[in-house]
Coordinates of C-alpha atoms in Angstrom, one line a residue:
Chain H
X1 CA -10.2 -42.1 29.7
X2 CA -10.0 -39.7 32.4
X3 CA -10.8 -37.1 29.4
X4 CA -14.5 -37.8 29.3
X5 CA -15.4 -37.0 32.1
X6 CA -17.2 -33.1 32.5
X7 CA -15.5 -32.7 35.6
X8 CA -12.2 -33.4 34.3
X9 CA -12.9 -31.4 31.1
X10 CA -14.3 -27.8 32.7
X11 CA -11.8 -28.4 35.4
X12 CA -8.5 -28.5 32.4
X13 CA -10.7 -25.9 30.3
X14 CA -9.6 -22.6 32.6
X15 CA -7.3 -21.7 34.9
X16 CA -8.3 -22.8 38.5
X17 CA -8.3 -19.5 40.0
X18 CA -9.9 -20.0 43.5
X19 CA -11.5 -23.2 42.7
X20 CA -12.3 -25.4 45.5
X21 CA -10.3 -28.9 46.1
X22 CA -13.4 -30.7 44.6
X23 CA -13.6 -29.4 41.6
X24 CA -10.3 -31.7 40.7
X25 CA -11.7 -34.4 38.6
X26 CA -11.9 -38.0 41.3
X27 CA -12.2 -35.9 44.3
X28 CA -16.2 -35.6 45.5
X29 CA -17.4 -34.0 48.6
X30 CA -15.4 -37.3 50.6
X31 CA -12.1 -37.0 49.3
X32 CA -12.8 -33.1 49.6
X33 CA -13.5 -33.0 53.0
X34 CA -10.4 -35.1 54.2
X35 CA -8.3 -33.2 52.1
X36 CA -9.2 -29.9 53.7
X37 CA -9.2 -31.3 57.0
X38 CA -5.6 -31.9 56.1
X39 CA -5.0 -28.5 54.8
X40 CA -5.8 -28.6 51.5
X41 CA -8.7 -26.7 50.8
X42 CA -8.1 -24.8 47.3
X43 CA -7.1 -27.2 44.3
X44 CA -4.3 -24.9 44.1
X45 CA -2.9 -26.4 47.0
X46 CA -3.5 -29.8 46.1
X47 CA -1.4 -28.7 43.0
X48 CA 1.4 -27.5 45.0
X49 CA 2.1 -31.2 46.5
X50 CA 1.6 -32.2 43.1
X51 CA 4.3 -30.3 41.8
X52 CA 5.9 -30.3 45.2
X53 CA 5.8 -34.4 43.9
X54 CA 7.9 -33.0 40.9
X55 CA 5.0 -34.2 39.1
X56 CA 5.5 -37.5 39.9
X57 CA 2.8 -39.4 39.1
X58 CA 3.5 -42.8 41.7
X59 CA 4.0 -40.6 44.6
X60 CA 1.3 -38.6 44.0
X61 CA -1.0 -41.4 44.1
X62 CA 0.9 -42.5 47.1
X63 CA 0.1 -39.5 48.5
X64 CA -3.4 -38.8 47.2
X65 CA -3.9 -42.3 48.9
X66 CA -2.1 -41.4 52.2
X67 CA -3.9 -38.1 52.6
X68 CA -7.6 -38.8 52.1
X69 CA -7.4 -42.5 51.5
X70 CA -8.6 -42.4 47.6
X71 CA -8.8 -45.2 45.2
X72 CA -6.2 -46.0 42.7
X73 CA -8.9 -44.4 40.3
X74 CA -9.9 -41.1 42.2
X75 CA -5.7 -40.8 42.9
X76 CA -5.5 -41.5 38.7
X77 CA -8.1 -39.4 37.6
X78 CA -7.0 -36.5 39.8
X79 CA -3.7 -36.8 39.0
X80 CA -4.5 -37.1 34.9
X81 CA -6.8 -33.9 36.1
X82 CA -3.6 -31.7 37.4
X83 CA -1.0 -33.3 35.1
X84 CA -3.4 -32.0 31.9
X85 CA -3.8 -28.7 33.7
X86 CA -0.2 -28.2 33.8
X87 CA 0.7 -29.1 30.4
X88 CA -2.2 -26.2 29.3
X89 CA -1.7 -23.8 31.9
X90 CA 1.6 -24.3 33.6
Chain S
X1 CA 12.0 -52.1 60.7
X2 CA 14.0 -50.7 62.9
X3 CA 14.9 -48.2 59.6
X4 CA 11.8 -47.2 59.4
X5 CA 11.7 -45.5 63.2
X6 CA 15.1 -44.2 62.5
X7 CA 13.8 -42.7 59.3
X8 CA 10.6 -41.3 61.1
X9 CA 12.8 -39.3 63.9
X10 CA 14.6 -38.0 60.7
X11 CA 14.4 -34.5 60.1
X12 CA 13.0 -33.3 56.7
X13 CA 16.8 -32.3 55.2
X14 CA 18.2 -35.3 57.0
X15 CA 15.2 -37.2 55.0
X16 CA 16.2 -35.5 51.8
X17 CA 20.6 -36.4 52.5
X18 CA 19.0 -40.2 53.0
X19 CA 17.1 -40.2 49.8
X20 CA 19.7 -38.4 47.6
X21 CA 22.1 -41.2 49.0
X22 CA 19.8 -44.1 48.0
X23 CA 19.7 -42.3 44.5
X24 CA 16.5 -41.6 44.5
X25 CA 14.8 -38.3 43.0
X26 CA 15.8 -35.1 45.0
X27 CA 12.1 -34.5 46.0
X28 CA 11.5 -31.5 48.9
X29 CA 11.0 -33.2 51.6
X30 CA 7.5 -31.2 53.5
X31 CA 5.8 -32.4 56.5
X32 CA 3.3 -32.7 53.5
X33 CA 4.9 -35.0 51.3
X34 CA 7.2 -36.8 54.0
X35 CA 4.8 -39.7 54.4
X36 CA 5.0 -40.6 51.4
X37 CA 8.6 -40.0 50.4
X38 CA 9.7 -42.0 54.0
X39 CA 7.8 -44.7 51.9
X40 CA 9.5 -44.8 49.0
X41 CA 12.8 -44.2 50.8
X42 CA 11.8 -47.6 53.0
X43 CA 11.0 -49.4 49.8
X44 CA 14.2 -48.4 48.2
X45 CA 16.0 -49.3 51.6
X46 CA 14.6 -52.6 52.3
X47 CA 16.1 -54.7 50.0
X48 CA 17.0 -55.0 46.3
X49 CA 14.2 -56.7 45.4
X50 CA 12.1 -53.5 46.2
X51 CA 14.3 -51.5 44.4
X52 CA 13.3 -51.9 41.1
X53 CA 9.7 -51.6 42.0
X54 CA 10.7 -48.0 44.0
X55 CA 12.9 -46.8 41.6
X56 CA 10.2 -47.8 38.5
X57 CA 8.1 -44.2 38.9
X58 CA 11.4 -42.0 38.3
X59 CA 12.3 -44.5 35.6
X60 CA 8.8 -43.9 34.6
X61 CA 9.2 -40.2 34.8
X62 CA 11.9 -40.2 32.3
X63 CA 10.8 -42.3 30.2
X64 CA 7.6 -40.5 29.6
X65 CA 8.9 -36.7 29.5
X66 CA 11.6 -38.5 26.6
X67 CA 8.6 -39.6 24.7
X68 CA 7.2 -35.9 25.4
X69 CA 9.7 -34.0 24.6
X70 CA 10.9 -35.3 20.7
X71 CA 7.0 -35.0 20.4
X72 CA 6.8 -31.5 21.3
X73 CA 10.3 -31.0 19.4
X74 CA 8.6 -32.0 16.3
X75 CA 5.7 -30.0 16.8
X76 CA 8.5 -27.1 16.8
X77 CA 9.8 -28.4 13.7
X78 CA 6.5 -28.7 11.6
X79 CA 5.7 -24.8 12.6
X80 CA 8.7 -23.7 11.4
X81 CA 9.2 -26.5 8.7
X82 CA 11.6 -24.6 6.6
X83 CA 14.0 -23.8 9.1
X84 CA 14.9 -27.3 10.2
X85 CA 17.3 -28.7 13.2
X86 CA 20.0 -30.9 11.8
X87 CA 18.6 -34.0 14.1
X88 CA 15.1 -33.4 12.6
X89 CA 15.7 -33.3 8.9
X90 CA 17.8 -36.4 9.4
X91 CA 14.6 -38.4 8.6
X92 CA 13.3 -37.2 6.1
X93 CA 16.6 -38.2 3.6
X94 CA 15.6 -41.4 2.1
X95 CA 12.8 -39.8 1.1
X96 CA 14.4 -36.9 -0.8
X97 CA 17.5 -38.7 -3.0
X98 CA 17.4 -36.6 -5.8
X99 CA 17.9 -33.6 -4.2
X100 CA 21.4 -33.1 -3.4
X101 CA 22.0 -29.9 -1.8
X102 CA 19.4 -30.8 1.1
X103 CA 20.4 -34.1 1.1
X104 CA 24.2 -32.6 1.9
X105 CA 22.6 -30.0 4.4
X106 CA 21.4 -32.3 6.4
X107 CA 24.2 -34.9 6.3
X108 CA 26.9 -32.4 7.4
X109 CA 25.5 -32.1 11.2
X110 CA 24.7 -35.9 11.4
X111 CA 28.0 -37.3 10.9
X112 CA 31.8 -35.0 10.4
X113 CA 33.1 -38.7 8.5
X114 CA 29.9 -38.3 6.0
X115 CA 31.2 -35.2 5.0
X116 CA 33.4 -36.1 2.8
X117 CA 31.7 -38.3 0.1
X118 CA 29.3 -35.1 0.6
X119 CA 32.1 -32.9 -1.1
X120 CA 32.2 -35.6 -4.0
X121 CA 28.5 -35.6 -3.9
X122 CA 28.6 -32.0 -4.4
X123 CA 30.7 -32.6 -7.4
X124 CA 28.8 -35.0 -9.2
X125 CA 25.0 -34.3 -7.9
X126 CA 24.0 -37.7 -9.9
X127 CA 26.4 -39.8 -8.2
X128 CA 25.4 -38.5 -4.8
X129 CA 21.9 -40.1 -5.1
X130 CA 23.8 -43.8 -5.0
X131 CA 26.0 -42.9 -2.6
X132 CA 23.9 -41.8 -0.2
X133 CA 21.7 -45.0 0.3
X134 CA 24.3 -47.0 2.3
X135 CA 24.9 -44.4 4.7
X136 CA 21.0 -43.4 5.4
X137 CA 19.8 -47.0 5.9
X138 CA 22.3 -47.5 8.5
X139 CA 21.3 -44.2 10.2
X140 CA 17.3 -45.4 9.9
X141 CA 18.5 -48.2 11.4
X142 CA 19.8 -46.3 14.3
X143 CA 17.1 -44.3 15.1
X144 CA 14.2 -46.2 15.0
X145 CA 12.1 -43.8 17.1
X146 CA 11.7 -41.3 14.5
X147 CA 10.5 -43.8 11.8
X148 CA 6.4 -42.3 12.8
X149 CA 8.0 -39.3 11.3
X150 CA 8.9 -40.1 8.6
X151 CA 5.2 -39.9 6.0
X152 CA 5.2 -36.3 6.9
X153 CA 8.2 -34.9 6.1
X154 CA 7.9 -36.6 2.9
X155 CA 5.3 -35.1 2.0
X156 CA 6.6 -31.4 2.5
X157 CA 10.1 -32.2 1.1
X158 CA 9.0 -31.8 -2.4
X159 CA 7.0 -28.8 -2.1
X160 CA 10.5 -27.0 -1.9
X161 CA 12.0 -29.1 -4.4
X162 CA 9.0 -28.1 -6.6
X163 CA 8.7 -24.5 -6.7
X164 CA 10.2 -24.2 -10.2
X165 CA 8.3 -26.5 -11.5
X166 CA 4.9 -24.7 -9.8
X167 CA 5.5 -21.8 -12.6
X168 CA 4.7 -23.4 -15.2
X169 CA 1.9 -25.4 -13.5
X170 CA 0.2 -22.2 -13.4
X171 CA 0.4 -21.4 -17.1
X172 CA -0.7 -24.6 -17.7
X173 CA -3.8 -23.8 -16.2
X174 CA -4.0 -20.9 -17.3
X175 CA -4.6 -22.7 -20.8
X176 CA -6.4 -24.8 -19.9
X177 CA -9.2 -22.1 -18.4
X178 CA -8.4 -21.1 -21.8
X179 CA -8.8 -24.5 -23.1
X180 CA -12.0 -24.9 -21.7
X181 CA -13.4 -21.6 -21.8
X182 CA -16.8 -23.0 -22.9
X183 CA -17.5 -25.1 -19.8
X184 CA -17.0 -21.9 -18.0
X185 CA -19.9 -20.7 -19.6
X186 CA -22.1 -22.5 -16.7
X187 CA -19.8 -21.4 -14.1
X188 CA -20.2 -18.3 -11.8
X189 CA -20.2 -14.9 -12.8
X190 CA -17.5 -14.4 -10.2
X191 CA -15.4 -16.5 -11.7
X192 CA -15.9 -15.0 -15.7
X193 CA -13.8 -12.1 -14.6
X194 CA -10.6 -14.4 -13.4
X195 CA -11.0 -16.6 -16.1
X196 CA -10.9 -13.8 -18.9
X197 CA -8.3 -12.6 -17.1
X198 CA -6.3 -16.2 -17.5
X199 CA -7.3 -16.4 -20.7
X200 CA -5.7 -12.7 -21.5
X201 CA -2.7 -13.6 -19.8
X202 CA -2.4 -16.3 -21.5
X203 CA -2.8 -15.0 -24.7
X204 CA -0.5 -12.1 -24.2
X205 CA 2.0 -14.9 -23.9
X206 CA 0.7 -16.2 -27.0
X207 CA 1.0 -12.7 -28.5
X208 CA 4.7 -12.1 -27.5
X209 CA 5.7 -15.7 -28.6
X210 CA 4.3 -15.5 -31.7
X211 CA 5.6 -11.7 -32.1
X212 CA 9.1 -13.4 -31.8
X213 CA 8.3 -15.9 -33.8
X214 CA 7.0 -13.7 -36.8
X215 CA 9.8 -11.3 -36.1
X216 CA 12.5 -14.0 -36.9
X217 CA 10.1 -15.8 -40.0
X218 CA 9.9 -12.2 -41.8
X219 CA 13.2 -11.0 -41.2
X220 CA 14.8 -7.6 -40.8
X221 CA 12.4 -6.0 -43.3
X222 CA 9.1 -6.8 -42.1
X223 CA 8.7 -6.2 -38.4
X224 CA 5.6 -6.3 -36.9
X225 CA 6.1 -3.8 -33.8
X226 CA 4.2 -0.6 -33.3
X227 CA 7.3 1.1 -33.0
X228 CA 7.4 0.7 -36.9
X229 CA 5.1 4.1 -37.8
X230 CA 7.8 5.9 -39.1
X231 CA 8.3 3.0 -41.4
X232 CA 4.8 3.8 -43.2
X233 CA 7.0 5.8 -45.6
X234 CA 7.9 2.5 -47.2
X235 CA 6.4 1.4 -50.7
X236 CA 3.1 0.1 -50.4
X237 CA 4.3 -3.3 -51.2
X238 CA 6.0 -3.3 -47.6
X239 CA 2.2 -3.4 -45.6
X240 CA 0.3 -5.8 -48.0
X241 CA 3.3 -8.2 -47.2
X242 CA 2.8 -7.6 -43.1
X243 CA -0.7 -8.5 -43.8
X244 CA -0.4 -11.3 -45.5
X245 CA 1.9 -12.8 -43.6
X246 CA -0.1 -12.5 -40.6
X247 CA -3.2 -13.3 -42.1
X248 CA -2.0 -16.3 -43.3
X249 CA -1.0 -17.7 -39.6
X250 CA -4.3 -16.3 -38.6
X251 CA -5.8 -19.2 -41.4
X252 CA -3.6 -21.8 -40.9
X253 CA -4.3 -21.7 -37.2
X254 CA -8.0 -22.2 -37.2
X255 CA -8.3 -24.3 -40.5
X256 CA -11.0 -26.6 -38.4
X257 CA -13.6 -24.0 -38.2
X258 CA -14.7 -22.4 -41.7
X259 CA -16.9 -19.9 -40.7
X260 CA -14.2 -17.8 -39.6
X261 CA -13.5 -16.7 -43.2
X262 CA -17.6 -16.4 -43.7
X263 CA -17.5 -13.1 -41.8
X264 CA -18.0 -10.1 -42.8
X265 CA -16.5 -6.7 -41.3
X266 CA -19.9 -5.3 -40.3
X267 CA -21.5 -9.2 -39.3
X268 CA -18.5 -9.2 -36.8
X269 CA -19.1 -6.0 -35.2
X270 CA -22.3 -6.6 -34.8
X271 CA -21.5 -9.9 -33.6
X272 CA -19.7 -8.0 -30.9
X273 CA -22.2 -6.3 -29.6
X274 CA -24.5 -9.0 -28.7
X275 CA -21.9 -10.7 -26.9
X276 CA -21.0 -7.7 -25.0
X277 CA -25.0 -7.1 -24.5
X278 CA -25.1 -11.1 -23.4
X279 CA -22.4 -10.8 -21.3
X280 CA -21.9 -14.2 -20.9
X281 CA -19.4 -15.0 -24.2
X282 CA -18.5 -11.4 -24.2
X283 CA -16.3 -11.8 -21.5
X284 CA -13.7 -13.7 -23.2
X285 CA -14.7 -14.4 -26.3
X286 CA -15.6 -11.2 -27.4
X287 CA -11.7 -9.7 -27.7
X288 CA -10.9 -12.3 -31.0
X289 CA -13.8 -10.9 -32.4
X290 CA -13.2 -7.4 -32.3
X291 CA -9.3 -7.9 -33.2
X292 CA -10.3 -9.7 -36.3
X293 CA -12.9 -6.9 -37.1
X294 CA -9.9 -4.9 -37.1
X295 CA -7.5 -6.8 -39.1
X296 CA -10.3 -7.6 -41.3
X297 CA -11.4 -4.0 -42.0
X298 CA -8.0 -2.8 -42.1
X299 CA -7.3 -5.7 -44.9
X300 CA -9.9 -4.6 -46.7
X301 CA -9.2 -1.1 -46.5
X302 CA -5.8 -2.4 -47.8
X303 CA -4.5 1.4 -47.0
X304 CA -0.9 1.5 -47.1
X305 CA -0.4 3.6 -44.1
X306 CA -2.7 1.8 -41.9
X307 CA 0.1 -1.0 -41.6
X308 CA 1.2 -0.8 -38.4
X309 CA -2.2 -0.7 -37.3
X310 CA -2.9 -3.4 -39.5
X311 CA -0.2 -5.1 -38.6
X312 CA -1.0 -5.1 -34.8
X313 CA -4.7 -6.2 -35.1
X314 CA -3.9 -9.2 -36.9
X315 CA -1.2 -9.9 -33.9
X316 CA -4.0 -9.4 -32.0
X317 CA -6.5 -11.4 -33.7
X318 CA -4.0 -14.5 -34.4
X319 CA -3.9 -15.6 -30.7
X320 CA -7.9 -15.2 -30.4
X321 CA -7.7 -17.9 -32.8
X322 CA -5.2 -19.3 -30.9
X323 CA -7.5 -19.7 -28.1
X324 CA -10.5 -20.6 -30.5
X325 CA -8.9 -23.4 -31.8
X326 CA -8.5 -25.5 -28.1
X327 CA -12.2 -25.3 -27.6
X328 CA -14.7 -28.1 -28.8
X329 CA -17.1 -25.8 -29.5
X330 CA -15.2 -23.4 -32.3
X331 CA -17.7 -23.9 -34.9
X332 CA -20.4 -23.2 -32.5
X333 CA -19.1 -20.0 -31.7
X334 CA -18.7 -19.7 -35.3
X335 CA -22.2 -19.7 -35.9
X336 CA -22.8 -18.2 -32.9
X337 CA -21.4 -15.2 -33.9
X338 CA -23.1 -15.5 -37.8
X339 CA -26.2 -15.7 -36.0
X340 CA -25.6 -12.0 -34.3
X341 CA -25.2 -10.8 -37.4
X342 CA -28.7 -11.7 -38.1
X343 CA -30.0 -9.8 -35.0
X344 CA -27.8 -7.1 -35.1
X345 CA -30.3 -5.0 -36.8
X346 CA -33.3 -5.1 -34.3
X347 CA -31.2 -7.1 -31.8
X348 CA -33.3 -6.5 -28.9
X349 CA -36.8 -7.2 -30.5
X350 CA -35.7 -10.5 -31.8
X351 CA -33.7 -11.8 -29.3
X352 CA -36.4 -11.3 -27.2
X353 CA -38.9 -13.2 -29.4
X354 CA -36.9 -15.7 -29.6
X355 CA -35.9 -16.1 -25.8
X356 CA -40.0 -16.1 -25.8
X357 CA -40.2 -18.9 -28.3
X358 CA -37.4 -20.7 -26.2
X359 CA -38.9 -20.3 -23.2
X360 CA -40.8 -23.8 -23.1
X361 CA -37.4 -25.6 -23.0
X362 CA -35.7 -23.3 -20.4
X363 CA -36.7 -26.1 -17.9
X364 CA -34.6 -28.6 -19.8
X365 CA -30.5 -28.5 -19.2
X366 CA -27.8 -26.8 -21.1
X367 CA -26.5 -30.2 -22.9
X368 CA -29.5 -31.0 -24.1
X369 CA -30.9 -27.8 -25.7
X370 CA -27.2 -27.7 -27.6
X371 CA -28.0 -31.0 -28.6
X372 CA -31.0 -30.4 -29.1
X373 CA -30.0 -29.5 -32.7
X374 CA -31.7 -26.0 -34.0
X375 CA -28.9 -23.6 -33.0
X376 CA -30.5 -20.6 -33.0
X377 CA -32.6 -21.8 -30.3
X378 CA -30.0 -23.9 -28.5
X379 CA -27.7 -20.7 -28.1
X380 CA -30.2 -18.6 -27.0
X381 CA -32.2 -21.0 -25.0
X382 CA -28.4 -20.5 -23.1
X383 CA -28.8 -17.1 -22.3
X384 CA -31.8 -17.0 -20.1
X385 CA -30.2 -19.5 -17.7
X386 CA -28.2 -16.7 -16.3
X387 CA -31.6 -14.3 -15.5
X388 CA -34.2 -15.2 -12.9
X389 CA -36.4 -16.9 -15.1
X390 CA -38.9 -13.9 -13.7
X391 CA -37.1 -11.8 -16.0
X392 CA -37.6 -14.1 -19.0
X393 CA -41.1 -14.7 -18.0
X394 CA -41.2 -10.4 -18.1
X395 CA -39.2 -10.2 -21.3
X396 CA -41.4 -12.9 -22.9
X397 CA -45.0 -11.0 -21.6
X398 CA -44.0 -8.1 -23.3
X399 CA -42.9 -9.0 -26.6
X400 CA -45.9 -11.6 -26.4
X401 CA -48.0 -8.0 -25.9
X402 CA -46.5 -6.0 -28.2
X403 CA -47.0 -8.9 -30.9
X404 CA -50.3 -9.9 -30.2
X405 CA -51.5 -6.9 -28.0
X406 CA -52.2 -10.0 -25.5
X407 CA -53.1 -7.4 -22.5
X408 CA -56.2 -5.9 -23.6
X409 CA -57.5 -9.3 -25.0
X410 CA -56.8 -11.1 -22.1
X411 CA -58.5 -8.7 -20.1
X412 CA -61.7 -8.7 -22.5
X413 CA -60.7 -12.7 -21.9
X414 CA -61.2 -12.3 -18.8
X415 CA -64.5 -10.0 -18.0
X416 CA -66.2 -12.2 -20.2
X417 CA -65.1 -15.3 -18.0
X418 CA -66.3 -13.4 -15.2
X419 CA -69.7 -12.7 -16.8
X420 CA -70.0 -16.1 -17.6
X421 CA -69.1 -17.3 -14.0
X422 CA -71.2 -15.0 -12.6
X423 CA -74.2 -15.6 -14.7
X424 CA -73.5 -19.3 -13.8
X425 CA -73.9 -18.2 -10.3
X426 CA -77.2 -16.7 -10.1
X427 CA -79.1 -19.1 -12.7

């Protein structure tokens, strides 16, 4: 699952601090880039609309989709990405 | 479609009223998240049909944070296990029939009607068992979630139930470290110390049982307590009597192994000290030995006002026996201890010769040297097992040298080998 991946693992391992928008596991230098040209530079941000979403994981998707025009993959594994980070860190 | 360009020109609270009036989740509304949410709002708006496929994530949402939250909620419960939520111990009842009073606890917060039979229950614990089973199924039946539960709390349910019975789990092991005090001979060193401690404590029990016991067999007149000094002044008829009593429970006890009555005053003490110098047997076995050497001296003695004394070191000796008599091995210990008499004398010479003579079958294991059938050598072929076998190989050099003076010879042995070699060499 979205677990094996090493992005998805160092990115749940610690608290994001500062991290940049691509460290969030399905979001590579692409997705990255449209996302900060809408704004979102910091994966903090990106967890704001998340939670902003009330953590919903359809609209987020929607969302993830609508914003930089991800997969239904990249918008699952991101969202599997933030939604484990909250249940450690939040 | 003509929604959708009203909802566009919508402002983001106006968005939010719409939503909340479509019963959908109140989500802020952001210039962010407004795409998406004008989305669902459409979907939601367009028709029934779309509904439940709009409406699916919040159903979704709940569904999953239900199946969250009992989890987490039983997480809580396992930490604190003990203290348990009424919901929570609900499951575990079935399980646990024969205990009544947690079998009430819990049924008192389920259901106020249940309550009832419970005060009957609590009346006649036996009957409760029966009549809880109707009431529980129907409740399983209810709850059907909670079933993956269920093997858990089982498990711990009993642990509370059994903390009586763990008490005298523990003495029962306690005798039986005492029981098999002999396979503890190949165990760690580490472990000698608790087990001669088990074994003490379990013969102390022993001790005080049996003091009882002799105190109600011999009556007001003979009491075997230390208290009893002053009673010394008493006709000397009055201590031969303690003594025999005793020393006939000390007999009776041990009537497997014979040697017991074999041994001398002296033989035993001297027994004693090998053991303490092995180490190994001392450890436990070693306190019988010296008790006895004490009721046995003091019956020969047969002085009057050395009953008490007396008196007590046959107490003392009778559980030893006690101990003795579980073990496989009591005759071997027997001998054992005959055989110390013969070494008491030059004890350190001899044991050492013989350690030497041993010292060919100190590769072979423990069972088969016993086996092996000479016991002199078996026992003591034991003893090395504990030392590096450096040591042995030490202990064996020098009595080999002090015998046979092997040092100088072997060094004459061993010039002339040279000479030899090196005469080889040049010619």
């Amino acid at each position: 699952m979205s677990g094996t991946t090493q992005k998805y693992k160092n990115f749940v391992a610690e608290p994001m601090g500062e991290k940049s928008v691509t460290e969030l596991a399905g979001i590579g230098e692409t997705l990255g880039g449209r996302l900060t040209e809408a704004g979102f530079d910091k994966a903090y941000t990106v967890l704001g609309q998340y939670l902003v979403l009330k953590k919903d994981e359809e609209l987020f998707k929607d969302w993830m989709k609508d914003v930089c025009h991800a997969s239904s993959k990249q918008a699952s594994d991101c969202y599997n990405c933030l939604n484990d980070w909250c249940e450690e860190f939040l | 479609m003509a929604d959708a360009d009203n909802l566009d020109n919508l402002s983001n609270a106006e968005l939010r009223a719409q939503m909340l009036a479509q019963g959908l989740p109140n989500i802020p509304v952001t210039d962010s998240s407004r795409k998406v949410l004008v989305k669902r709002l459409r979907a939601s708006l367009g028709g029934n049909a779309t509904l439940p496929a709009a409406t699916a994530s919040p159903k979704k949402t709940s569904t999953r944070r239900d199946t969250l939250q009992p989890a987490a909620a039983v997480a809580q419960v396992d930490k604190l296990d003990g203290i348990q939520a009424a919901t929570k111990t609900r499951r575990t009842i079935a399980y646990t029939p024969n205990d009544t009073k947690e079998a009430e606890r819990r049924r008192q917060p389920v259901n106020k009607p249940e309550t009832v039979p419970e005060a009957v229950a609590a009346a006649k614990p036996v009957e409760a068992v029966a009549t809880k089973a109707a009431p529980i199924q129907s409740r399983r039946i209810s709850n059907s979630e909670r079933r993956e539960q269920i093997p858990e709390r089982v498990i711990r349910k009993p642990e509370t139930i059994a903390e009586e019975p763990t008490v005298p789990k523990k003495r029962n092991n306690e005798n039986t470290l005492m029981v098999n005090s002999l396979i503890i001979l190949e165990s760690d060193e580490e472990e000698d110390e608790q087990l001669a401690q088990a074994a003490r404590n379990a013969e102390d029990q022993y001790t005080h049982n049996k003091q009882a016991a002799q105190q109600l067999k011999l009556s007001a007149t003979t009491i075997n307590t230390h208290d009893y000094v002053p009673k010394s002044l008493y006709p000397n008829l009055q201590p031969t009597q303690e003594q025999q009593r005793p020393r006939q429970i000390y007999e009776q006890a041990p009537s497997t192994s014979q040697p017991r009555t074999t041994l001398g005053s002296s033989s035993i003490s001297s027994s004693l000290d090998y053991r303490v110098s092995t180490g190994r047997y001392s450890s436990y076995v070693s306190p019988p030995a010296q008790s006895y050497i004490t009721g046995a001296s003091r019956a020969a003695a047969a002085v009057a006002t050395a009953a008490p004394l007396g008196a007590s070191g046959f107490q003392r000796s009778a559980p030893r026996t006690f101990s003795n008599e579980f073990s496989d091995d009591t005759a071997e210990e027997e001998e054992d201890a005959t055989q110390g008499v013969r070494f008491e004398s030059d004890f350190a010479r001899n044991l050492a010769r013989l350690r030497a003579e041993r010292i060919g079958d100190r590769s072979t294991s423990y069972r088969r040297t016993v086996a092996g059938g000479s016991i002199t050598g078996g026992r003591r072929s034991l003893r090395p097992e504990q030392n590096s076998s450096s040591a042995a190989l030490m202990r064996w050099w020098q009595s080999l040298d002090h015998k046979y003076k092997v040092t100088s010879k072997l060094f004459i042995l061993i010039v002339v080998l040279l000479l030899c070699g090196v005469y080889r060499f040049f010619y």
